[in-house]
């Protein structure tokens, strides 16, 4: 993956959150996140504890296991709520060349910019009744940080919070959990795929799709349908990333290889519910799935990549999504 060195970057929506310890406190509200195992690395058993916490919350307030809020709106939110946030942390990322030289920092800004450009154009073309609005922020943090869904912990994995329309993740997730615990890929396009998936949840928020979530578990549950659709949306962006232009007519992502696409597919496969269940319990229990099987995640990413349309990514039309 290579960025256009002459492209200008907009850092206004990417910031660092306040850092904290990696253990303790939990989910104070809803958030759609990558499912994580409760292994011995990168947070120990915290992942399993958090799953239990979310289950309790879901039973009390109608929030599904992954945190999709029924009827979550797309109204505006201020970004002053990010406690300890550092809005200057990414200000040195000014060009695509900075993103090429510093892919784990400035690369996040470039990917975010590309996603905003792509979805602004795509919603205008394919869903004219929907007004595009960028996410409030992408917040990276170390250990933990406070936000609209409570205290985000590194052990939660990347997630989108519809309450403040923000994507949160601890960058250590990609090495400590995805690679080390789940034997996922380490390619340069893995992080962009995950960010694109979480951005897909923001698009669902704008489209009102979250209001369709009623059932929380099972291979064809609404929760799984929501997650697979976010994978499909990630595939849509991936296909068009090298042709999407910004407001000045510049293409931000200059090159995206087939190896990059394969890395995204491998990442999708590694976070399938069945793969994680095998890793943590040695057994597969489809009735407990919340994100979809590895095969389904790969399939729906591919559907988005090959078709590039919102209609092709409609996982809520009654079909079997597994």
PDB file of C-alpha atoms in Angstrom:
ATOM      1  CA  UNK A   1       0.000   0.000   0.000  1.00  0.00           C
ATOM      2  CA  UNK A   2       1.382   3.395  -0.981  1.00  0.00           C
ATOM      3  CA  UNK A   3      -0.013   6.897  -0.590  1.00  0.00           C
ATOM      4  CA  UNK A   4       0.268   9.770  -3.048  1.00  0.00           C
ATOM      5  CA  UNK A   5       3.261  11.693  -1.625  1.00  0.00           C
ATOM      6  CA  UNK A   6       1.870  15.033  -2.823  1.00  0.00           C
ATOM      7  CA  UNK A   7      -1.599  14.625  -1.301  1.00  0.00           C
ATOM      8  CA  UNK A   8      -2.488  16.845   1.635  1.00  0.00           C
ATOM      9  CA  UNK A   9      -3.788  15.261   4.849  1.00  0.00           C
ATOM     10  CA  UNK A  10      -6.539  16.498   7.157  1.00  0.00           C
ATOM     11  CA  UNK A  11      -5.674  15.654  10.774  1.00  0.00           C
ATOM     12  CA  UNK A  12      -8.693  17.333  12.368  1.00  0.00           C
ATOM     13  CA  UNK A  13     -10.536  14.088  13.185  1.00  0.00           C
ATOM     14  CA  UNK A  14      -7.653  11.887  14.369  1.00  0.00           C
ATOM     15  CA  UNK A  15      -6.289  12.250  17.890  1.00  0.00           C
ATOM     16  CA  UNK A  16      -4.733  10.407  20.786  1.00  0.00           C
ATOM     17  CA  UNK A  17      -6.854   9.686  23.828  1.00  0.00           C
ATOM     18  CA  UNK A  18      -5.678   9.816  27.400  1.00  0.00           C
ATOM     19  CA  UNK A  19      -3.539   6.841  28.389  1.00  0.00           C
ATOM     20  CA  UNK A  20      -4.176   4.612  31.342  1.00  0.00           C
ATOM     21  CA  UNK A  21      -3.544   1.177  32.781  1.00  0.00           C
ATOM     22  CA  UNK A  22      -4.542  -1.853  30.794  1.00  0.00           C
ATOM     23  CA  UNK A  23      -6.665  -3.619  33.405  1.00  0.00           C
ATOM     24  CA  UNK A  24      -9.711  -2.912  35.503  1.00  0.00           C
ATOM     25  CA  UNK A  25     -12.811  -0.868  34.574  1.00  0.00           C
ATOM     26  CA  UNK A  26     -15.067  -1.790  31.746  1.00  0.00           C
ATOM     27  CA  UNK A  27     -17.597  -0.925  29.170  1.00  0.00           C
ATOM     28  CA  UNK A  28     -19.806   1.918  30.322  1.00  0.00           C
ATOM     29  CA  UNK A  29     -22.024   1.884  27.256  1.00  0.00           C
ATOM     30  CA  UNK A  30     -22.507   0.520  23.751  1.00  0.00           C
ATOM     31  CA  UNK A  31     -19.820  -0.027  21.161  1.00  0.00           C
ATOM     32  CA  UNK A  32     -19.373  -2.250  18.119  1.00  0.00           C
ATOM     33  CA  UNK A  33     -16.066  -4.017  18.437  1.00  0.00           C
ATOM     34  CA  UNK A  34     -13.850  -6.747  17.070  1.00  0.00           C
ATOM     35  CA  UNK A  35     -14.480  -9.870  19.207  1.00  0.00           C
ATOM     36  CA  UNK A  36     -11.475 -10.893  21.255  1.00  0.00           C
ATOM     37  CA  UNK A  37     -10.347 -14.066  22.992  1.00  0.00           C
ATOM     38  CA  UNK A  38      -9.719 -14.166  26.730  1.00  0.00           C
ATOM     39  CA  UNK A  39      -6.198 -15.526  26.440  1.00  0.00           C
ATOM     40  CA  UNK A  40      -3.091 -14.921  28.476  1.00  0.00           C
ATOM     41  CA  UNK A  41      -1.609 -12.088  26.450  1.00  0.00           C
ATOM     42  CA  UNK A  42      -2.530  -8.446  25.923  1.00  0.00           C
ATOM     43  CA  UNK A  43      -5.085  -8.145  28.680  1.00  0.00           C
ATOM     44  CA  UNK A  44      -5.317 -11.718  29.952  1.00  0.00           C
ATOM     45  CA  UNK A  45      -8.870 -12.756  30.769  1.00  0.00           C
ATOM     46  CA  UNK A  46     -10.227  -9.223  30.504  1.00  0.00           C
ATOM     47  CA  UNK A  47     -11.794  -9.950  27.099  1.00  0.00           C
ATOM     48  CA  UNK A  48     -14.010 -12.678  28.561  1.00  0.00           C
ATOM     49  CA  UNK A  49     -14.983 -10.492  31.519  1.00  0.00           C
ATOM     50  CA  UNK A  50     -15.975  -7.695  29.141  1.00  0.00           C
ATOM     51  CA  UNK A  51     -18.132 -10.071  27.109  1.00  0.00           C
ATOM     52  CA  UNK A  52     -19.995 -10.969  30.307  1.00  0.00           C
ATOM     53  CA  UNK A  53     -20.422  -7.286  31.152  1.00  0.00           C
ATOM     54  CA  UNK A  54     -21.858  -6.549  27.701  1.00  0.00           C
ATOM     55  CA  UNK A  55     -24.223  -9.512  28.005  1.00  0.00           C
ATOM     56  CA  UNK A  56     -25.557  -8.083  31.257  1.00  0.00           C
ATOM     57  CA  UNK A  57     -25.979  -4.645  29.694  1.00  0.00           C
ATOM     58  CA  UNK A  58     -27.729  -6.148  26.673  1.00  0.00           C
ATOM     59  CA  UNK A  59     -30.276  -7.907  28.875  1.00  0.00           C
ATOM     60  CA  UNK A  60     -31.031  -4.737  30.807  1.00  0.00           C
ATOM     61  CA  UNK A  61     -31.195  -2.112  28.087  1.00  0.00           C
ATOM     62  CA  UNK A  62     -31.832  -3.815  24.749  1.00  0.00           C
ATOM     63  CA  UNK A  63     -28.274  -3.323  23.496  1.00  0.00           C
ATOM     64  CA  UNK A  64     -27.021  -6.218  21.392  1.00  0.00           C
ATOM     65  CA  UNK A  65     -23.838  -8.071  22.284  1.00  0.00           C
ATOM     66  CA  UNK A  66     -21.720  -5.935  19.984  1.00  0.00           C
ATOM     67  CA  UNK A  67     -23.375  -2.754  21.175  1.00  0.00           C
ATOM     68  CA  UNK A  68     -25.604  -1.756  18.251  1.00  0.00           C
ATOM     69  CA  UNK A  69     -28.072   0.720  19.706  1.00  0.00           C
ATOM     70  CA  UNK A  70     -31.599   0.374  18.406  1.00  0.00           C
ATOM     71  CA  UNK A  71     -32.479   3.606  16.685  1.00  0.00           C
ATOM     72  CA  UNK A  72     -29.133   5.263  17.282  1.00  0.00           C
ATOM     73  CA  UNK A  73     -29.316   8.564  15.495  1.00  0.00           C
ATOM     74  CA  UNK A  74     -26.837  10.452  13.381  1.00  0.00           C
ATOM     75  CA  UNK A  75     -27.137  13.811  15.088  1.00  0.00           C
ATOM     76  CA  UNK A  76     -24.035  15.838  15.786  1.00  0.00           C
ATOM     77  CA  UNK A  77     -21.806  15.524  18.848  1.00  0.00           C
ATOM     78  CA  UNK A  78     -19.020  17.725  20.085  1.00  0.00           C
ATOM     79  CA  UNK A  79     -15.512  16.356  20.425  1.00  0.00           C
ATOM     80  CA  UNK A  80     -14.811  18.142  23.706  1.00  0.00           C
ATOM     81  CA  UNK A  81     -15.870  14.992  25.556  1.00  0.00           C
ATOM     82  CA  UNK A  82     -12.615  13.162  24.890  1.00  0.00           C
ATOM     83  CA  UNK A  83     -10.967  13.284  28.292  1.00  0.00           C
ATOM     84  CA  UNK A  84      -7.226  13.702  28.080  1.00  0.00           C
ATOM     85  CA  UNK A  85      -7.320  13.734  24.291  1.00  0.00           C
ATOM     86  CA  UNK A  86      -4.397  15.192  22.407  1.00  0.00           C
ATOM     87  CA  UNK A  87      -5.618  16.932  19.269  1.00  0.00           C
ATOM     88  CA  UNK A  88      -2.046  17.914  18.306  1.00  0.00           C
ATOM     89  CA  UNK A  89      -0.550  14.412  18.300  1.00  0.00           C
ATOM     90  CA  UNK A  90      -1.061  13.911  14.568  1.00  0.00           C
ATOM     91  CA  UNK A  91      -0.484  17.457  13.372  1.00  0.00           C
ATOM     92  CA  UNK A  92       2.900  16.527  11.901  1.00  0.00           C
ATOM     93  CA  UNK A  93       1.085  14.350   9.376  1.00  0.00           C
ATOM     94  CA  UNK A  94       0.635  16.800   6.535  1.00  0.00           C
ATOM     95  CA  UNK A  95       1.248  14.869   3.306  1.00  0.00           C
ATOM     96  CA  UNK A  96       0.938  11.443   1.760  1.00  0.00           C
ATOM     97  CA  UNK A  97       4.711  11.181   1.976  1.00  0.00           C
ATOM     98  CA  UNK A  98       4.409  11.448   5.765  1.00  0.00           C
ATOM     99  CA  UNK A  99       1.971   8.537   5.624  1.00  0.00           C
ATOM    100  CA  UNK A 100       4.430   6.496   3.552  1.00  0.00           C
ATOM    101  CA  UNK A 101       7.221   7.199   6.023  1.00  0.00           C
ATOM    102  CA  UNK A 102       5.106   6.695   9.148  1.00  0.00           C
ATOM    103  CA  UNK A 103       2.362   4.195   8.247  1.00  0.00           C
ATOM    104  CA  UNK A 104       1.358   3.356  11.814  1.00  0.00           C
ATOM    105  CA  UNK A 105       0.673   6.990  12.694  1.00  0.00           C
ATOM    106  CA  UNK A 106       0.251   9.228   9.665  1.00  0.00           C
ATOM    107  CA  UNK A 107      -1.068   6.218   7.758  1.00  0.00           C
ATOM    108  CA  UNK A 108      -4.113   6.222  10.052  1.00  0.00           C
ATOM    109  CA  UNK A 109      -4.815   9.831   9.049  1.00  0.00           C
ATOM    110  CA  UNK A 110      -4.469   9.003   5.354  1.00  0.00           C
ATOM    111  CA  UNK A 111      -6.793   6.000   5.592  1.00  0.00           C
ATOM    112  CA  UNK A 112      -9.361   8.068   7.496  1.00  0.00           C
ATOM    113  CA  UNK A 113      -9.194  10.802   4.863  1.00  0.00           C
ATOM    114  CA  UNK A 114      -9.671   8.254   2.078  1.00  0.00           C
ATOM    115  CA  UNK A 115     -12.672   6.709   3.842  1.00  0.00           C
ATOM    116  CA  UNK A 116     -14.294  10.114   4.278  1.00  0.00           C
ATOM    117  CA  UNK A 117     -13.725  10.986   0.606  1.00  0.00           C
ATOM    118  CA  UNK A 118     -15.048   7.622  -0.560  1.00  0.00           C
ATOM    119  CA  UNK A 119     -18.198   7.526   1.558  1.00  0.00           C
ATOM    120  CA  UNK A 120     -19.081  11.145   0.885  1.00  0.00           C
ATOM    121  CA  UNK A 121     -19.122  10.359  -2.830  1.00  0.00           C
ATOM    122  CA  UNK A 122     -20.714   6.915  -2.496  1.00  0.00           C
ATOM    123  CA  UNK A 123     -23.647   8.004  -0.336  1.00  0.00           C
ATOM    124  CA  UNK A 124     -24.315  10.914  -2.682  1.00  0.00           C
ATOM    125  CA  UNK A 125     -24.431   8.484  -5.613  1.00  0.00           C
ATOM    126  CA  UNK A 126     -26.149   5.479  -4.030  1.00  0.00           C
ATOM    127  CA  UNK A 127     -28.225   6.908  -1.177  1.00  0.00           C
ATOM    128  CA  UNK A 128     -29.159  10.443  -2.104  1.00  0.00           C
ATOM    129  CA  UNK A 129     -31.600  10.729   0.811  1.00  0.00           C
ATOM    130  CA  UNK A 130     -28.772  10.249   3.334  1.00  0.00           C
ATOM    131  CA  UNK A 131     -26.649  13.238   4.288  1.00  0.00           C
ATOM    132  CA  UNK A 132     -23.042  12.238   4.766  1.00  0.00           C
ATOM    133  CA  UNK A 133     -21.324  13.400   7.927  1.00  0.00           C
ATOM    134  CA  UNK A 134     -17.788  12.308   8.860  1.00  0.00           C
ATOM    135  CA  UNK A 135     -17.228  10.431  12.064  1.00  0.00           C
ATOM    136  CA  UNK A 136     -16.461  12.726  15.000  1.00  0.00           C
ATOM    137  CA  UNK A 137     -13.001  11.243  15.480  1.00  0.00           C
ATOM    138  CA  UNK A 138     -10.662   8.300  15.399  1.00  0.00           C
ATOM    139  CA  UNK A 139      -9.089   8.054  18.850  1.00  0.00           C
ATOM    140  CA  UNK A 140      -5.985   5.941  19.382  1.00  0.00           C
ATOM    141  CA  UNK A 141      -4.916   5.209  22.929  1.00  0.00           C
ATOM    142  CA  UNK A 142      -2.641   3.094  25.094  1.00  0.00           C
ATOM    143  CA  UNK A 143      -4.187   0.971  27.844  1.00  0.00           C
ATOM    144  CA  UNK A 144      -7.477   2.828  28.257  1.00  0.00           C
ATOM    145  CA  UNK A 145      -9.263   6.072  27.522  1.00  0.00           C
ATOM    146  CA  UNK A 146     -12.637   7.656  28.313  1.00  0.00           C
ATOM    147  CA  UNK A 147     -15.247   8.320  25.646  1.00  0.00           C
ATOM    148  CA  UNK A 148     -18.928   8.358  24.854  1.00  0.00           C
ATOM    149  CA  UNK A 149     -19.340   4.632  25.572  1.00  0.00           C
ATOM    150  CA  UNK A 150     -17.471   4.724  28.877  1.00  0.00           C
ATOM    151  CA  UNK A 151     -13.920   3.579  29.446  1.00  0.00           C
ATOM    152  CA  UNK A 152     -12.339   1.979  26.389  1.00  0.00           C
ATOM    153  CA  UNK A 153      -9.836  -0.742  27.265  1.00  0.00           C
ATOM    154  CA  UNK A 154      -7.126  -2.122  25.020  1.00  0.00           C
ATOM    155  CA  UNK A 155      -8.531  -5.632  25.590  1.00  0.00           C
ATOM    156  CA  UNK A 156     -11.801  -4.653  23.903  1.00  0.00           C
ATOM    157  CA  UNK A 157     -10.189  -4.353  20.512  1.00  0.00           C
ATOM    158  CA  UNK A 158     -11.116  -1.664  17.966  1.00  0.00           C
ATOM    159  CA  UNK A 159     -14.721  -0.459  18.161  1.00  0.00           C
ATOM    160  CA  UNK A 160     -17.126   2.220  16.980  1.00  0.00           C
ATOM    161  CA  UNK A 161     -19.191   4.084  19.553  1.00  0.00           C
ATOM    162  CA  UNK A 162     -22.463   5.376  18.061  1.00  0.00           C
ATOM    163  CA  UNK A 163     -23.059   7.658  21.041  1.00  0.00           C
ATOM    164  CA  UNK A 164     -20.173   9.970  20.117  1.00  0.00           C
ATOM    165  CA  UNK A 165     -19.696   8.644  16.555  1.00  0.00           C
ATOM    166  CA  UNK A 166     -16.064   7.805  17.267  1.00  0.00           C
ATOM    167  CA  UNK A 167     -13.751   4.899  16.412  1.00  0.00           C
ATOM    168  CA  UNK A 168     -11.437   3.789  19.231  1.00  0.00           C
ATOM    169  CA  UNK A 169      -8.484   1.411  19.214  1.00  0.00           C
ATOM    170  CA  UNK A 170      -5.211   0.672  20.919  1.00  0.00           C
ATOM    171  CA  UNK A 171      -2.609   0.106  18.148  1.00  0.00           C
ATOM    172  CA  UNK A 172      -1.089  -2.737  20.183  1.00  0.00           C
ATOM    173  CA  UNK A 173      -4.154  -4.812  19.212  1.00  0.00           C
ATOM    174  CA  UNK A 174      -2.696  -5.596  15.808  1.00  0.00           C
ATOM    175  CA  UNK A 175       0.440  -7.245  17.180  1.00  0.00           C
ATOM    176  CA  UNK A 176      -0.500  -8.462  20.643  1.00  0.00           C
ATOM    177  CA  UNK A 177      -3.905  -9.925  19.845  1.00  0.00           C
ATOM    178  CA  UNK A 178      -4.514 -10.224  16.113  1.00  0.00           C
ATOM    179  CA  UNK A 179      -1.068 -11.619  15.312  1.00  0.00           C
ATOM    180  CA  UNK A 180       0.046 -13.243  18.563  1.00  0.00           C
ATOM    181  CA  UNK A 181      -3.225 -14.698  19.861  1.00  0.00           C
ATOM    182  CA  UNK A 182      -5.192 -15.241  16.672  1.00  0.00           C
ATOM    183  CA  UNK A 183      -2.325 -15.926  14.259  1.00  0.00           C
ATOM    184  CA  UNK A 184      -3.616 -13.180  11.989  1.00  0.00           C
ATOM    185  CA  UNK A 185      -1.622 -11.490   9.223  1.00  0.00           C
ATOM    186  CA  UNK A 186       0.909  -8.718   9.769  1.00  0.00           C
ATOM    187  CA  UNK A 187       0.629  -6.968   6.399  1.00  0.00           C
ATOM    188  CA  UNK A 188       0.440  -3.207   6.002  1.00  0.00           C
ATOM    189  CA  UNK A 189      -3.219  -3.315   4.941  1.00  0.00           C
ATOM    190  CA  UNK A 190      -4.518  -5.121   8.043  1.00  0.00           C
ATOM    191  CA  UNK A 191      -4.989  -1.947  10.079  1.00  0.00           C
ATOM    192  CA  UNK A 192      -6.732  -0.096   7.209  1.00  0.00           C
ATOM    193  CA  UNK A 193      -9.144  -3.033   6.838  1.00  0.00           C
ATOM    194  CA  UNK A 194     -10.054  -2.892  10.531  1.00  0.00           C
ATOM    195  CA  UNK A 195     -10.496   0.900  10.420  1.00  0.00           C
ATOM    196  CA  UNK A 196     -12.646   0.531   7.289  1.00  0.00           C
ATOM    197  CA  UNK A 197     -14.815  -2.064   9.068  1.00  0.00           C
ATOM    198  CA  UNK A 198     -15.367   0.261  12.021  1.00  0.00           C
ATOM    199  CA  UNK A 199     -16.049   3.153   9.636  1.00  0.00           C
ATOM    200  CA  UNK A 200     -18.658   0.874   8.078  1.00  0.00           C
ATOM    201  CA  UNK A 201     -20.494   0.977  11.404  1.00  0.00           C
ATOM    202  CA  UNK A 202     -20.528   4.759  11.151  1.00  0.00           C
ATOM    203  CA  UNK A 203     -22.148   4.468   7.728  1.00  0.00           C
ATOM    204  CA  UNK A 204     -24.741   2.119   9.229  1.00  0.00           C
ATOM    205  CA  UNK A 205     -25.371   4.730  11.898  1.00  0.00           C
ATOM    206  CA  UNK A 206     -25.988   7.384   9.240  1.00  0.00           C
ATOM    207  CA  UNK A 207     -28.242   5.057   7.230  1.00  0.00           C
ATOM    208  CA  UNK A 208     -30.285   4.052  10.282  1.00  0.00           C
ATOM    209  CA  UNK A 209     -29.396   0.375   9.913  1.00  0.00           C
ATOM    210  CA  UNK A 210     -28.779  -0.033  13.630  1.00  0.00           C
ATOM    211  CA  UNK A 211     -32.500   0.297  14.279  1.00  0.00           C
ATOM    212  CA  UNK A 212     -32.945  -3.056  12.528  1.00  0.00           C
ATOM    213  CA  UNK A 213     -31.002  -4.936  15.180  1.00  0.00           C
ATOM    214  CA  UNK A 214     -33.290  -7.090  17.308  1.00  0.00           C
ATOM    215  CA  UNK A 215     -31.586 -10.458  17.775  1.00  0.00           C
ATOM    216  CA  UNK A 216     -28.144 -10.618  19.341  1.00  0.00           C
ATOM    217  CA  UNK A 217     -26.747 -14.115  18.844  1.00  0.00           C
ATOM    218  CA  UNK A 218     -26.745 -16.845  16.238  1.00  0.00           C
ATOM    219  CA  UNK A 219     -25.324 -17.316  12.735  1.00  0.00           C
ATOM    220  CA  UNK A 220     -28.152 -15.335  11.114  1.00  0.00           C
ATOM    221  CA  UNK A 221     -28.870 -12.932  13.963  1.00  0.00           C
ATOM    222  CA  UNK A 222     -29.226  -9.213  13.384  1.00  0.00           C
ATOM    223  CA  UNK A 223     -25.951  -8.670  15.241  1.00  0.00           C
ATOM    224  CA  UNK A 224     -24.116 -10.919  12.785  1.00  0.00           C
ATOM    225  CA  UNK A 225     -25.867  -9.244   9.846  1.00  0.00           C
ATOM    226  CA  UNK A 226     -24.675  -5.847  11.092  1.00  0.00           C
ATOM    227  CA  UNK A 227     -21.061  -7.017  11.389  1.00  0.00           C
ATOM    228  CA  UNK A 228     -20.987  -8.775   8.031  1.00  0.00           C
ATOM    229  CA  UNK A 229     -22.400  -5.679   6.380  1.00  0.00           C
ATOM    230  CA  UNK A 230     -19.568  -3.626   7.911  1.00  0.00           C
ATOM    231  CA  UNK A 231     -17.126  -6.115   6.359  1.00  0.00           C
ATOM    232  CA  UNK A 232     -18.911  -5.685   3.036  1.00  0.00           C
ATOM    233  CA  UNK A 233     -18.600  -1.906   3.312  1.00  0.00           C
ATOM    234  CA  UNK A 234     -14.870  -2.324   4.014  1.00  0.00           C
ATOM    235  CA  UNK A 235     -14.638  -4.321   0.800  1.00  0.00           C
ATOM    236  CA  UNK A 236     -16.429  -1.575  -1.133  1.00  0.00           C
ATOM    237  CA  UNK A 237     -13.887   1.027  -0.028  1.00  0.00           C
ATOM    238  CA  UNK A 238     -10.951  -1.313  -0.691  1.00  0.00           C
ATOM    239  CA  UNK A 239     -12.020  -1.795  -4.307  1.00  0.00           C
ATOM    240  CA  UNK A 240     -12.265   1.961  -4.969  1.00  0.00           C
ATOM    241  CA  UNK A 241      -9.493   3.254  -2.708  1.00  0.00           C
ATOM    242  CA  UNK A 242      -7.054   3.863  -5.575  1.00  0.00           C
ATOM    243  CA  UNK A 243      -9.589   5.813  -7.646  1.00  0.00           C
ATOM    244  CA  UNK A 244     -11.245   7.915  -4.941  1.00  0.00           C
ATOM    245  CA  UNK A 245     -10.400  11.601  -5.280  1.00  0.00           C
ATOM    246  CA  UNK A 246     -10.421  14.284  -2.616  1.00  0.00           C
ATOM    247  CA  UNK A 247     -12.034  17.713  -3.019  1.00  0.00           C
ATOM    248  CA  UNK A 248      -8.969  18.908  -4.967  1.00  0.00           C
ATOM    249  CA  UNK A 249      -9.168  16.017  -7.405  1.00  0.00           C
ATOM    250  CA  UNK A 250      -6.177  14.154  -5.944  1.00  0.00           C
ATOM    251  CA  UNK A 251      -6.150  10.402  -5.425  1.00  0.00           C
ATOM    252  CA  UNK A 252      -4.812   9.742  -1.929  1.00  0.00           C
ATOM    253  CA  UNK A 253      -4.049   6.012  -2.109  1.00  0.00           C
ATOM    254  CA  UNK A 254      -1.740   5.518  -5.069  1.00  0.00           C
ATOM    255  CA  UNK A 255      -1.184   1.787  -4.973  1.00  0.00           C
ATOM    256  CA  UNK A 256      -3.014  -1.158  -3.421  1.00  0.00           C
ATOM    257  CA  UNK A 257      -1.635  -4.574  -4.295  1.00  0.00           C
ATOM    258  CA  UNK A 258      -3.361  -7.932  -4.427  1.00  0.00           C
ATOM    259  CA  UNK A 259      -1.254  -8.880  -1.409  1.00  0.00           C
ATOM    260  CA  UNK A 260      -2.897  -6.003   0.477  1.00  0.00           C
ATOM    261  CA  UNK A 261      -6.320  -7.388  -0.439  1.00  0.00           C
ATOM    262  CA  UNK A 262      -5.264 -10.875   0.641  1.00  0.00           C
ATOM    263  CA  UNK A 263      -4.044  -9.473   3.969  1.00  0.00           C
ATOM    264  CA  UNK A 264      -7.473  -7.912   4.532  1.00  0.00           C
ATOM    265  CA  UNK A 265      -9.146 -11.228   3.740  1.00  0.00           C
ATOM    266  CA  UNK A 266      -6.784 -13.041   6.105  1.00  0.00           C
ATOM    267  CA  UNK A 267      -7.565 -10.521   8.851  1.00  0.00           C
ATOM    268  CA  UNK A 268     -11.301 -11.005   8.335  1.00  0.00           C
ATOM    269  CA  UNK A 269     -10.814 -14.754   8.577  1.00  0.00           C
ATOM    270  CA  UNK A 270      -8.807 -14.521  11.803  1.00  0.00           C
ATOM    271  CA  UNK A 271     -11.574 -12.640  13.668  1.00  0.00           C
ATOM    272  CA  UNK A 272     -14.439 -14.959  12.724  1.00  0.00           C
ATOM    273  CA  UNK A 273     -16.480 -16.201  15.676  1.00  0.00           C
ATOM    274  CA  UNK A 274     -15.728 -19.851  14.930  1.00  0.00           C
ATOM    275  CA  UNK A 275     -11.980 -19.187  14.741  1.00  0.00           C
ATOM    276  CA  UNK A 276     -12.009 -17.322  18.050  1.00  0.00           C
ATOM    277  CA  UNK A 277     -14.128 -20.007  19.721  1.00  0.00           C
ATOM    278  CA  UNK A 278     -11.681 -22.685  18.595  1.00  0.00           C
ATOM    279  CA  UNK A 279      -8.825 -20.589  19.984  1.00  0.00           C
ATOM    280  CA  UNK A 280     -10.469 -19.993  23.376  1.00  0.00           C
ATOM    281  CA  UNK A 281     -12.588 -23.103  24.058  1.00  0.00           C
ATOM    282  CA  UNK A 282     -11.680 -25.688  21.430  1.00  0.00           C
ATOM    283  CA  UNK A 283     -15.342 -25.885  20.434  1.00  0.00           C
ATOM    284  CA  UNK A 284     -17.579 -24.068  17.960  1.00  0.00           C
ATOM    285  CA  UNK A 285     -21.008 -22.871  19.154  1.00  0.00           C
ATOM    286  CA  UNK A 286     -22.855 -21.100  16.292  1.00  0.00           C
ATOM    287  CA  UNK A 287     -25.762 -20.155  18.546  1.00  0.00           C
ATOM    288  CA  UNK A 288     -23.388 -17.795  20.367  1.00  0.00           C
ATOM    289  CA  UNK A 289     -22.022 -16.034  17.297  1.00  0.00           C
ATOM    290  CA  UNK A 290     -22.239 -12.242  17.234  1.00  0.00           C
ATOM    291  CA  UNK A 291     -19.938 -11.310  14.315  1.00  0.00           C
ATOM    292  CA  UNK A 292     -20.146 -14.215  11.888  1.00  0.00           C
ATOM    293  CA  UNK A 293     -17.934 -17.122  10.918  1.00  0.00           C
ATOM    294  CA  UNK A 294     -14.558 -16.699   9.276  1.00  0.00           C
ATOM    295  CA  UNK A 295     -15.983 -17.920   5.974  1.00  0.00           C
ATOM    296  CA  UNK A 296     -18.871 -15.460   6.154  1.00  0.00           C
ATOM    297  CA  UNK A 297     -16.608 -12.524   6.992  1.00  0.00           C
ATOM    298  CA  UNK A 298     -14.391 -13.315   4.014  1.00  0.00           C
ATOM    299  CA  UNK A 299     -17.442 -13.847   1.793  1.00  0.00           C
ATOM    300  CA  UNK A 300     -19.046 -10.508   2.614  1.00  0.00           C
ATOM    301  CA  UNK A 301     -15.802  -8.551   2.338  1.00  0.00           C
ATOM    302  CA  UNK A 302     -15.454 -10.114  -1.109  1.00  0.00           C
ATOM    303  CA  UNK A 303     -19.056  -9.242  -2.042  1.00  0.00           C
ATOM    304  CA  UNK A 304     -18.331  -5.597  -1.282  1.00  0.00           C
ATOM    305  CA  UNK A 305     -15.013  -5.718  -3.113  1.00  0.00           C
ATOM    306  CA  UNK A 306     -16.485  -7.285  -6.234  1.00  0.00           C
ATOM    307  CA  UNK A 307     -19.760  -5.345  -6.455  1.00  0.00           C
ATOM    308  CA  UNK A 308     -19.103  -1.987  -4.835  1.00  0.00           C
ATOM    309  CA  UNK A 309     -22.752  -1.211  -4.066  1.00  0.00           C
ATOM    310  CA  UNK A 310     -24.840  -0.681  -0.956  1.00  0.00           C
ATOM    311  CA  UNK A 311     -27.538  -2.920  -2.404  1.00  0.00           C
ATOM    312  CA  UNK A 312     -25.124  -5.837  -2.795  1.00  0.00           C
ATOM    313  CA  UNK A 313     -24.189  -5.397   0.872  1.00  0.00           C
ATOM    314  CA  UNK A 314     -27.786  -5.609   2.095  1.00  0.00           C
ATOM    315  CA  UNK A 315     -27.495  -8.333   4.719  1.00  0.00           C
ATOM    316  CA  UNK A 316     -30.928  -7.474   6.160  1.00  0.00           C
ATOM    317  CA  UNK A 317     -33.020  -8.705   3.204  1.00  0.00           C
ATOM    318  CA  UNK A 318     -33.909 -12.047   4.776  1.00  0.00           C
ATOM    319  CA  UNK A 319     -31.230 -14.137   3.070  1.00  0.00           C
ATOM    320  CA  UNK A 320     -29.020 -16.607   4.887  1.00  0.00           C
ATOM    321  CA  UNK A 321     -25.817 -14.643   5.518  1.00  0.00           C
ATOM    322  CA  UNK A 322     -23.629 -17.576   6.554  1.00  0.00           C
TER     323      UNK A 322
END
